[in-house]
Amino acid sequence: MIDLQGVSRTYGAHAAVRDVSLRIPKGSVVALIGPSGSGKTTLLRLLDLLERPTAGRYLFDGVDTGGSEQQRLAIRRRIAMVFQKPVPLATTVGGNVAAGLRYRKVPKEEIRARMAAALAMVGLSGLADRDAATLSGGEMQRVALARALVTEPEVLLMDEPTANLDPENTTLIEEVVRRVNRTQGITIVLSTHDMGQGQRLADTLALIMQGRVHQSGRAQDLFSYPGTPEAARFMGFENLLEGSVVEKQDDLTVIDIGPRRITAVSDAGVGEGVTACIRAEDLTLLSARSTQGSARNTLAGTITRIALHGSFARVTVDTGFPVTALITRRSAEEMEFRVGQPICVTFKATAVHVIRRADHSPPAAG
Amino acid sequence: MIDLQGVSRTYGAHAAVRDVSLRIPKGSVVALIGPSGSGKTTLLRLLDLLERPTAGRYLFDGVDTGGSEQQRLAIRRRIAMVFQKPVPLATTVGGNVAAGLRYRKVPKEEIRARMAAALAMVGLSGLADRDAATLSGGEMQRVALARALVTEPEVLLMDEPTANLDPENTTLIEEVVRRVNRTQGITIVLSTHDMGQGQRLADTLALIMQGRVHQSGRAQDLFSYPGTPEAARFMGFENLLEGSVVEKQDDLTVIDIGPRRITAVSDAGVGEGVTACIRAEDLTLLSARSTQGSARNTLAGTITRIALHGSFARVTVDTGFPVTALITRRSAEEMEFRVGQPICVTFKATAVHVIRRADHSPPAAG
Amino acid sequence: MNEILEGLVQAVHLIVTLNPEVIEISVRTLEISLLSTAIATIVSVPVGGLIHFREFRGKRVIVTLIQTLYSLPTVIAGLFVFLLISRAGPFGFLRLLFTPAGMVLAQSLLILPIMAGLTLTALSGVDRSKRDTIISLGATETQTVLSLIHEARFAILGAVVLGFGRAISEVGAAMMIGGNIRGFTRVLTTAIALETSMGNISLSLALGIILLAIALAVNLIVMLVQQERVPHD
Amino acid sequence: MNEILEGLVQAVHLIVTLNPEVIEISVRTLEISLLSTAIATIVSVPVGGLIHFREFRGKRVIVTLIQTLYSLPTVIAGLFVFLLISRAGPFGFLRLLFTPAGMVLAQSLLILPIMAGLTLTALSGVDRSKRDTIISLGATETQTVLSLIHEARFAILGAVVLGFGRAISEVGAAMMIGGNIRGFTRVLTTAIALETSMGNISLSLALGIILLAIALAVNLIVMLVQQERVPHD
Amino acid sequence: TGTPSEGTIPLTSPRPMAEGPRGTLLMATTTSLYDTGLLDFLRPDFEKEFNADVRITSQGTGKAMELAKRGDVDILLVHDPAREIAFMDEGYGINHRCFAYNYFIIVGPASDPAVIAGMKPEDAFRKILTEGIKGTAGIAFVSRGDGSGTHAKEQAIWKAAGFNYTVDVQKTGAWYIEAGKGMGETLVMASEKGAYTLTDEGTYLAFKGNLQLTPLIEQGEILRNVYSAITINPDRFPNQNATLANQFITYLLRDTTQQKIASFGKDRYGKGLFSALQGADCVRFGCDCTALAGG
Ligand SMILES: Nc1ncnc2c1ncn2[C@@H]1O[C@H](COP(=O)(O)OP(=O)(O)OP(=O)(O)O)[C@@H](O)[C@H]1O
Ligand SMILES: Nc1ncnc2c1ncn2[C@@H]1O[C@H](COP(=O)(O)OP(=O)(O)OP(=O)(O)O)[C@@H](O)[C@H]1O
Ligand SMILES: [Mg+2]
Ligand SMILES: [Mg+2]
């Protein structure tokens, strides 16, 4: 469906998107994730043919999009976009939703019906006659989705579609998106800051950093096996430990991290510099020095910080180097953790994701 | 600091804020949470003196704000606001950050220094000379925070300050907010859709629904003891079970939920209609019918749905009525759950939050 | 200063007594300036829209030239049209000189640059994000321009009102092309010029007041129409 | 149509031979219209800003009246000022009649409504969220208006350019108040009117072309200034 | 004197057309003549009798002649003998006839600072110039300066007084003000500045109420002001409505019309603004006085 070949977009001296190659098959859902200012919006604008690449080619359904404005319009009409900051056109909510259909010269009655259906879909049926300028942030975001979907696009682009929505509406929108993808086979590319949303919605995640596709792949792969320490940090690995391989037994690898050693599963060779990445939620805390359990790694230390976050607690333990564990609040309360308390941190060798230093640069192109 | 007394704001026939009374002491952090369109932005605009209430009084530091524009300006200069959709003024990033100081006739050199410091604080030092219109969504949001904080306000209002930010920048901003609150004693009122953010940042949460303060209190109280089923759903209780009390023993209460009974801790009387609310993460799944553990409630059922969300799995079990449990992905994989599999759901009596039907209406005013 | 009061009294008198010559001149004035404004609007708003929308070499030059034509003296515009339609000119055969049709032509040409220029300014005021939204929704170039015009409709209506004001108040082209022929091409401004040159100051003022009254009526109608259709398109 | 070519040739000739009378008239024209524009800008932009910003009863009426004054014929504006400053008038003692200062006064008054009205339109085009941002940042009323003007500066610059165009191109008030006195109050438009009444069509056109050339120069300077200061304030 | 042209079109028509398609006569005239209201006074009778619309555009003399030369009008009414002759010599017109006359007057402030009241016009001009160039306070002269018939007459007086206009008069000091505008405005300016000026009587009378000027010199051959009508030569411009133009001229010269001309303005100003110019006077003023058949 979408085939970007070495696409770049520069603004003056600044390259917002650099040499991106990306194939997005029909019917798939791709989430762009990445830090603020990394180029997600620019990439989506390129995909929507709002900008022309300063270098590279963009094939849509096999057709080069570099043609005349006429040709680009024909392609653009098969695409719809929900902007990061959706703006209302100066008319009613209904008029906003109907705009794309009016441009396509759809008959009046059909417009009315489809507009009403689209508004209902995003839970805003009552608002058709309201002046769109008076909508709240979240209402406008939903109107923008209705406005895009009502044109029955083949590709739906969404720039942070739920950034201004509460959890309930986020669920609603995600369900709408999933439904149109499943039932109508609409290809979806969205950007999101909500990692969970990326995983919930997308088959493929593309991690964008500094204008490049830093890494892309199945959500689960990206989530579990980030290719670089930056990616790992961005993917939520809270514990990144720099070290080097000192022993190997099959793929069981012993890594020297400053004062301690940990065992991981990896294909890095002895002497190689690596980064060991462990998620906070994969660390278990044991109150005694009881070496029970099958976990390969057990590190003794003292609690240096406990932070409560909703129903979870984030416990930082100094084991020679600091590691942070995420446990349920309830168990933190039951085990009566206190700062200064000695404790054991355990984790399985398989819970350690090892990034070999040689893999860091250059970042893998998508 | 802030004292709202029965404040309302209507637009034509629509009441965006209704009869809100709210006291916010100096130095505290209050988070407004609530569904899209519930009136959070309107409330913040009232607090920033951008709108006048259509009814009620607003005292700022003991002074009625209903005076002349001159008087309101004096008060408004002690307040700063970060808008939900921050817009750049048509100048450079630096000019945007400096605007509030220029209005206050701060000397040029001081402006320059404070502007640079504010930009550094939000991690955008390099961008002072950039045309603000070219910023990405997240960059602009951070500039808006710098623009507000640089005026050293006594009260900082923030409307979804991190909606467009990735997790790393969200953490950065949250730390800035926490710091200015701790070190400078700035009173903070923010709206957020991110429950976690509300809990991380705020002493007090105010749940806004349909223009009213539905419930307010310590984050933990609101989180654990929502006053109404709507509040409970909004606070993330996924399992809301309607029933009535059939037995009592001290405060151990047996509730009849359709085909099953559960035991909870509550002061509801026999015969009373109640809603039993249980968080998904407080449900434990046991593969066998082993009645091990101290949990009071054990319900047998079959798995009807397993949804993987990042490192968690959401498992829905039909026990006569559907309940949803949130467990780690790892344990779901280890226990090899499958749809259709018989299973036991257990939870403690203390994990059930009981809302008495009599409490529902009228919603508690803040 | 008595003349102003006198002028007011005389204006009221002319209006309430339905002075036939004044009515005839006023109706002609209104017809000619409305028609000129309509023609200029139909031409200049889309042209302004296209210039705004399209990127091409020399765009800035064209915009500057249009703005320069804001300074076109009405007499020069009149002279130019005169040379075109005078009997010796290329369009002399149309016999437009000293006719209301010729005046409409001259006034349309005169206000065209102003209206096109103000349309450009109005459209530049529309947020870029609105334009992106419209394009993304699949609008053709024409639809985009029309939608942008709709977004900027207040400013563009302002341009139309200004064009009308310029048309109804100008005298140079009206005199040059119309010739101020009594009963045929005399309009309020040329009548005012005549009365002034005849020393009838209070009558001049009376006619000026009537002209402004007509403009006020047109503006009120525009205002009402505009208020009625605010949220819908 | 030969006259147009002739006019062009004559214009070039007048310019390259530095015809002293043409140069004198042109310099005076430029001075008077620039000064009028400056005065009108200083008055009308803040006034427009305040009207836009403040909410008060009768605001719509005032806006409509301002727009109605778009239709003020230059002769009527001239007559009005004439009655004020003629020897018998209340300001006769100032001896402004038939002086360049009087012309500046008349032209300023003439373009005031246009510039105030267009300022209003320009400011209405600024997004409400910008206004909220400015107010929230602690701007006083004056600062808010100034900042809004800065946000709408392109449209307001357009208004200024239009005001200048109207001032430099109008003849009615210049004739009435200045008197077209050779060597003292003669400006390009009154000279054009004179040459036209004398039937010197190509000389009129030549003067018209010189007037437009001056306007072009002013516009180019405005354009350059504007381009230079885009991102900064 | 003007040479009567041998037009191919009969100078008179046997009978005025009472019916048939309504004709249109386009007339260019000088402002000072039109502004008196004389033409609108004479027009209706002609229109009725000849079933035609007379469309009058009043312009500066030069502009009116330019319109005539371009064939944009059918008939020209002016009062600038020298240029009329040139116009005829160049073959633009036929049937050049005088139809009325009056006298220019020299007006000035009642205080008459140059003390010219009652002088011969040429002497008065000389006196004003001498005093003006000397810089005597309060001496000023406002000239139309617009190439109009009145301006032409003023120049003729300067010439008769022995001056070279461009050298001895123009730009010799602040006393000589070249207004470059119409008669009425020139009078207003002279009044505002307390200056002398040369004016036709009609305009002066029309503006009198608003002026602080009095007539100081009303006598003198040189002040005579003769109005003529010229039909535009139809040979040059084929579609010219020369028949109707000639009919209008004939109409002007009729006794009845001449009487109306002589009486015009009496009701308003107490005296006529124009004198009839047919019969004996005609030859005296060097006009073509051949009788018109059927006039
Ligand atoms: N001018 C107006 N006219 C009519 N209704 C309005 C107006 N302004 C706001 N509203 C309505 O008032 C309600 C509250 O709006 P508000 O912006 O305060 O909501 P919010 O809680 O901030 O929502 P969100 O989370 O989506 O930003 C919304 O339903 C909105 O549509
Ligand atoms: N016109 C421009 N001129 C200069 N730099 C620009 C321009 N437009 C965008 N940029 C820069 O390009 C980078 C990429 O911008 P983009 O909007 O694509 O980021 P993003 O990934 O969407 O960020 P966010 O998550 O904050 O929305 C940003 O650093 C931005 O400042
Ligand atoms: Mg973005
Ligand atoms: Mg909001």
Short mmCIF file of C-alpha atoms in Angstrom, two decimals, chain B residues 53-337:
data_model
loop_
_atom_site.label_atom_id
_atom_site.label_comp_id
_atom_site.label_asym_id
_atom_site.label_seq_id
_atom_site.Cartn_x
_atom_site.Cartn_y
_atom_site.Cartn_z
CA PRO B 53 -18.62 33.09 36.16
CA THR B 54 -22.27 33.42 35.24
CA ALA B 55 -23.06 32.68 38.87
CA GLY B 56 -21.11 32.33 42.10
CA ARG B 57 -17.99 33.94 43.50
CA TYR B 58 -14.31 33.31 43.06
CA LEU B 59 -12.02 34.53 45.81
CA PHE B 60 -8.31 34.59 45.08
CA ASP B 61 -6.19 34.86 48.20
CA GLY B 62 -9.26 36.15 49.97
CA VAL B 63 -9.97 38.84 47.37
CA ASP B 64 -13.11 38.72 45.27
CA THR B 65 -12.11 38.51 41.61
CA GLY B 66 -15.34 40.01 40.34
CA GLY B 67 -13.90 43.52 40.19
CA SER B 68 -12.75 45.74 37.38
CA GLU B 69 -10.55 44.54 34.56
CA GLN B 70 -7.71 46.43 36.23
CA GLN B 71 -8.11 44.47 39.44
CA ARG B 72 -8.50 41.21 37.59
CA LEU B 73 -5.29 41.90 35.67
CA ALA B 74 -3.40 42.36 38.93
CA ILE B 75 -4.65 38.97 40.09
CA ARG B 76 -4.15 37.34 36.72
CA ARG B 77 -0.50 38.33 36.80
CA ARG B 78 -0.07 36.09 39.81
CA ILE B 79 -1.41 33.16 37.80
CA ALA B 80 -0.05 31.42 34.73
CA MET B 81 -1.73 28.95 32.46
CA VAL B 82 -0.63 26.29 30.01
CA PHE B 83 -3.44 25.79 27.53
CA GLN B 84 -4.69 22.48 26.26
CA LYS B 85 -3.72 23.42 22.73
CA PRO B 86 -0.93 25.91 23.21
CA VAL B 87 -0.60 28.36 20.33
CA PRO B 88 2.62 30.10 19.40
CA LEU B 89 2.65 33.87 19.23
CA ALA B 90 4.02 35.01 15.89
CA THR B 91 7.61 35.44 16.96
CA THR B 92 10.58 33.30 17.93
CA VAL B 93 10.52 30.65 20.61
CA GLY B 94 12.49 33.03 22.80
CA GLY B 95 10.03 35.82 22.13
CA ASN B 96 7.20 33.54 23.15
CA VAL B 97 8.83 32.64 26.43
CA ALA B 98 9.72 36.27 27.10
CA ALA B 99 6.23 37.63 26.38
CA GLY B 100 4.91 37.52 29.92
CA LEU B 101 8.02 39.26 31.21
CA ARG B 102 7.82 41.94 28.56
CA TYR B 103 4.24 42.62 29.61
CA ARG B 104 5.51 43.02 33.16
CA LYS B 105 8.21 45.42 31.96
CA VAL B 106 11.05 43.32 33.33
CA PRO B 107 14.46 44.75 32.27
CA LYS B 108 15.82 43.41 28.99
CA GLU B 109 18.87 41.59 30.39
CA GLU B 110 16.84 39.94 33.10
CA ILE B 111 14.32 38.81 30.49
CA ARG B 112 17.09 37.26 28.45
CA ALA B 113 18.49 35.35 31.40
CA ARG B 114 15.15 34.12 32.70
CA MET B 115 14.02 33.16 29.22
CA ALA B 116 17.12 31.07 28.66
CA ALA B 117 16.72 29.40 32.05
CA ALA B 118 13.08 28.57 31.37
CA LEU B 119 13.88 27.04 27.99
CA ALA B 120 16.66 24.99 29.51
CA MET B 121 14.25 23.72 32.14
CA VAL B 122 11.98 22.16 29.51
CA GLY B 123 14.90 20.80 27.51
CA LEU B 124 14.67 23.17 24.54
CA SER B 125 17.72 25.37 25.01
CA GLY B 126 18.77 25.32 21.39
CA LEU B 127 15.51 26.61 20.02
CA ALA B 128 15.38 30.21 21.31
CA ASP B 129 15.78 31.76 17.87
CA ARG B 130 13.52 29.38 15.97
CA ASP B 131 10.24 30.66 14.56
CA ALA B 132 7.76 29.30 17.08
CA ALA B 133 5.31 28.35 14.34
CA THR B 134 7.62 25.55 13.21
CA LEU B 135 7.66 23.66 16.51
CA SER B 136 6.36 20.13 16.77
CA GLY B 137 3.34 19.46 18.96
CA GLY B 138 5.34 18.33 21.96
CA GLU B 139 7.92 21.06 21.58
CA MET B 140 5.21 23.69 21.62
CA GLN B 141 3.68 22.16 24.70
CA ARG B 142 6.98 22.46 26.50
CA VAL B 143 7.49 26.03 25.27
CA ALA B 144 4.06 26.86 26.66
CA LEU B 145 5.12 25.54 30.06
CA ALA B 146 8.32 27.59 29.93
CA ARG B 147 6.31 30.62 28.87
CA ALA B 148 4.05 30.20 31.88
CA LEU B 149 6.69 29.37 34.47
CA VAL B 150 9.06 32.17 33.51
CA THR B 151 6.66 34.69 35.05
CA GLU B 152 7.12 33.00 38.44
CA PRO B 153 3.43 32.69 39.14
CA GLU B 154 1.90 31.90 42.52
CA VAL B 155 -0.60 29.64 40.83
CA LEU B 156 0.13 27.50 37.81
CA LEU B 157 -2.78 26.17 35.79
CA MET B 158 -2.10 23.41 33.29
CA ASP B 159 -4.63 21.94 30.89
CA GLU B 160 -3.40 18.49 29.95
CA PRO B 161 0.22 19.54 30.06
CA THR B 162 1.68 16.29 28.77
CA ALA B 163 -1.02 15.16 26.37
CA ASN B 164 1.34 15.48 23.42
CA LEU B 165 4.48 14.25 25.11
CA ASP B 166 6.31 10.97 25.02
CA PRO B 167 6.98 9.18 28.33
CA GLU B 168 10.47 10.61 28.72
CA ASN B 169 9.37 14.19 28.25
CA THR B 170 6.34 13.55 30.41
CA THR B 171 8.69 12.53 33.20
CA LEU B 172 10.78 15.65 32.58
CA ILE B 173 7.76 17.91 32.78
CA GLU B 174 6.35 16.18 35.82
CA GLU B 175 9.65 16.65 37.57
CA VAL B 176 9.72 20.34 36.69
CA VAL B 177 6.20 20.72 38.03
CA ARG B 178 7.01 18.86 41.21
CA ARG B 179 10.15 20.93 41.69
CA VAL B 180 8.47 24.32 41.31
CA ASN B 181 5.76 23.18 43.68
CA ARG B 182 8.23 21.97 46.32
CA THR B 183 10.87 24.65 46.06
CA GLN B 184 8.81 27.72 45.18
CA GLY B 185 5.57 26.71 46.82
CA ILE B 186 3.63 27.32 43.62
CA THR B 187 0.03 26.19 43.83
CA ILE B 188 -0.79 23.95 40.89
CA VAL B 189 -4.08 23.05 39.30
CA LEU B 190 -3.88 20.75 36.34
CA SER B 191 -6.27 18.75 34.27
CA THR B 192 -5.21 15.39 33.04
CA HIS B 193 -6.57 12.31 31.38
CA ASP B 194 -3.70 10.29 32.69
CA MET B 195 -4.87 8.92 36.00
CA GLY B 196 -1.32 7.97 36.85
CA GLN B 197 -0.20 11.54 36.34
CA GLY B 198 -2.96 12.78 38.60
CA GLN B 199 -1.80 10.43 41.30
CA ARG B 200 1.89 11.10 40.78
CA LEU B 201 1.54 14.86 40.95
CA ALA B 202 -1.52 15.77 42.93
CA ASP B 203 -2.34 15.90 46.65
CA THR B 204 -5.98 16.25 45.78
CA LEU B 205 -7.92 14.91 42.86
CA ALA B 206 -11.18 16.47 41.77
CA LEU B 207 -13.30 14.31 39.55
CA ILE B 208 -15.33 16.52 37.24
CA MET B 209 -18.39 15.10 35.60
CA GLN B 210 -20.97 17.08 33.66
CA GLY B 211 -19.70 20.36 34.93
CA ARG B 212 -19.80 19.42 38.59
CA VAL B 213 -17.18 18.32 41.06
CA HIS B 214 -18.42 14.78 41.30
CA GLN B 215 -16.03 13.81 44.06
CA SER B 216 -12.78 15.17 45.37
CA GLY B 217 -10.25 14.14 47.91
CA ARG B 218 -6.81 12.62 48.39
CA ALA B 219 -5.72 10.81 45.28
CA GLN B 220 -5.61 7.53 47.20
CA ASP B 221 -9.12 7.93 48.59
CA LEU B 222 -10.58 8.78 45.23
CA PHE B 223 -8.66 5.93 43.73
CA SER B 224 -9.74 3.37 46.30
CA TYR B 225 -13.14 4.62 47.36
CA PRO B 226 -15.00 6.25 44.48
CA GLY B 227 -18.41 7.52 45.57
CA THR B 228 -20.51 6.47 42.60
CA PRO B 229 -20.41 3.76 39.97
CA GLU B 230 -19.61 6.41 37.33
CA ALA B 231 -16.68 7.57 39.40
CA ALA B 232 -15.61 3.99 39.97
CA ARG B 233 -15.67 3.22 36.29
CA PHE B 234 -13.75 6.38 35.57
CA MET B 235 -11.21 5.56 38.28
CA GLY B 236 -10.46 2.30 36.53
CA PHE B 237 -12.58 -0.22 38.38
CA GLU B 238 -13.27 -2.58 35.55
CA ASN B 239 -15.64 -4.86 37.42
CA LEU B 240 -18.80 -3.19 38.60
CA LEU B 241 -21.33 -5.68 39.93
CA GLU B 242 -24.85 -4.65 40.83
CA GLY B 243 -26.40 -6.55 43.71
CA SER B 244 -28.01 -6.34 47.10
CA VAL B 245 -26.87 -7.18 50.60
CA VAL B 246 -28.26 -10.49 51.84
CA GLU B 247 -26.21 -11.14 54.97
CA LYS B 248 -24.12 -9.18 57.47
CA GLN B 249 -21.59 -10.19 60.07
CA ASP B 250 -19.94 -7.14 61.63
CA ASP B 251 -18.82 -5.30 58.51
CA LEU B 252 -18.38 -8.45 56.50
CA THR B 253 -21.17 -8.19 54.01
CA VAL B 254 -22.50 -10.85 51.70
CA ILE B 255 -23.80 -9.46 48.43
CA ASP B 256 -26.02 -11.29 46.02
CA ILE B 257 -24.92 -10.73 42.43
CA GLY B 258 -27.31 -12.58 40.15
CA PRO B 259 -26.28 -16.25 40.30
CA ARG B 260 -23.37 -15.84 42.76
CA ARG B 261 -22.64 -14.27 46.09
CA ILE B 262 -19.53 -12.44 47.13
CA THR B 263 -18.25 -11.25 50.44
CA ALA B 264 -17.09 -7.71 50.93
CA VAL B 265 -16.23 -5.26 53.70
CA SER B 266 -18.88 -2.56 53.92
CA ASP B 267 -21.31 -0.81 56.20
CA ALA B 268 -24.29 -1.36 53.96
CA GLY B 269 -27.28 -2.91 55.65
CA VAL B 270 -29.18 -6.07 54.70
CA GLY B 271 -31.56 -5.53 51.78
CA GLU B 272 -29.71 -2.47 50.58
CA GLY B 273 -28.89 -2.16 46.89
CA VAL B 274 -25.16 -1.79 46.25
CA THR B 275 -22.56 -1.81 43.53
CA ALA B 276 -19.53 -3.97 44.20
CA CYS B 277 -16.44 -2.60 42.48
CA ILE B 278 -13.31 -4.68 41.99
CA ARG B 279 -10.17 -3.66 40.14
CA ALA B 280 -8.96 -6.05 37.47
CA GLU B 281 -5.51 -6.15 39.04
CA ASP B 282 -6.96 -7.28 42.39
CA LEU B 283 -8.32 -10.48 40.87
CA THR B 284 -6.09 -13.53 40.99
CA LEU B 285 -6.51 -16.46 38.64
CA LEU B 286 -5.87 -20.01 39.82
CA SER B 287 -5.61 -22.80 37.29
CA ALA B 288 -7.13 -25.57 39.50
CA ARG B 289 -10.10 -25.48 41.84
CA SER B 290 -7.57 -25.43 44.67
CA THR B 291 -9.15 -23.35 47.40
CA GLN B 292 -5.76 -22.32 48.69
CA GLY B 293 -5.01 -18.81 49.92
CA SER B 294 -6.69 -16.45 52.29
CA ALA B 295 -8.98 -14.84 49.74
CA ARG B 296 -12.59 -14.82 50.89
CA ASN B 297 -14.06 -15.03 47.42
CA THR B 298 -13.48 -17.78 44.91
CA LEU B 299 -15.60 -17.93 41.79
CA ALA B 300 -15.33 -20.71 39.25
CA GLY B 301 -15.78 -19.89 35.56
CA THR B 302 -14.36 -20.19 32.08
CA ILE B 303 -12.03 -17.88 30.23
CA THR B 304 -13.90 -16.02 27.46
CA ARG B 305 -11.23 -13.63 26.28
CA ILE B 306 -7.51 -12.98 26.64
CA ALA B 307 -6.13 -9.65 25.50
CA LEU B 308 -2.43 -8.94 25.66
CA HIS B 309 -1.46 -5.36 26.48
CA GLY B 310 2.27 -4.91 26.67
CA SER B 311 3.61 -6.81 29.60
CA PHE B 312 0.13 -7.40 30.93
CA ALA B 313 -2.74 -9.64 29.96
CA ARG B 314 -6.39 -8.88 30.46
CA VAL B 315 -8.35 -12.08 31.01
CA THR B 316 -12.13 -12.08 31.00
CA VAL B 317 -13.82 -14.91 32.85
CA ASP B 318 -17.49 -15.82 32.79
CA THR B 319 -18.48 -16.72 36.35
CA GLY B 320 -22.19 -16.32 35.75
CA PHE B 321 -21.41 -12.68 35.20
CA PRO B 322 -18.26 -11.56 33.39
CA VAL B 323 -15.27 -10.39 35.40
CA THR B 324 -11.95 -9.18 34.04
CA ALA B 325 -8.60 -9.80 35.67
CA LEU B 326 -5.30 -8.11 34.89
CA ILE B 327 -2.27 -10.32 35.31
CA THR B 328 1.29 -10.15 34.06
CA ARG B 329 1.80 -11.43 30.59
CA ARG B 330 4.52 -13.67 31.85
CA SER B 331 2.28 -15.50 34.27
CA ALA B 332 -0.45 -15.77 31.65
CA GLU B 333 2.08 -17.44 29.40
CA GLU B 334 3.49 -19.66 32.13
CA MET B 335 0.06 -20.83 33.18
CA GLU B 336 -0.83 -21.36 29.52
CA PHE B 337 -4.27 -19.77 29.70
#
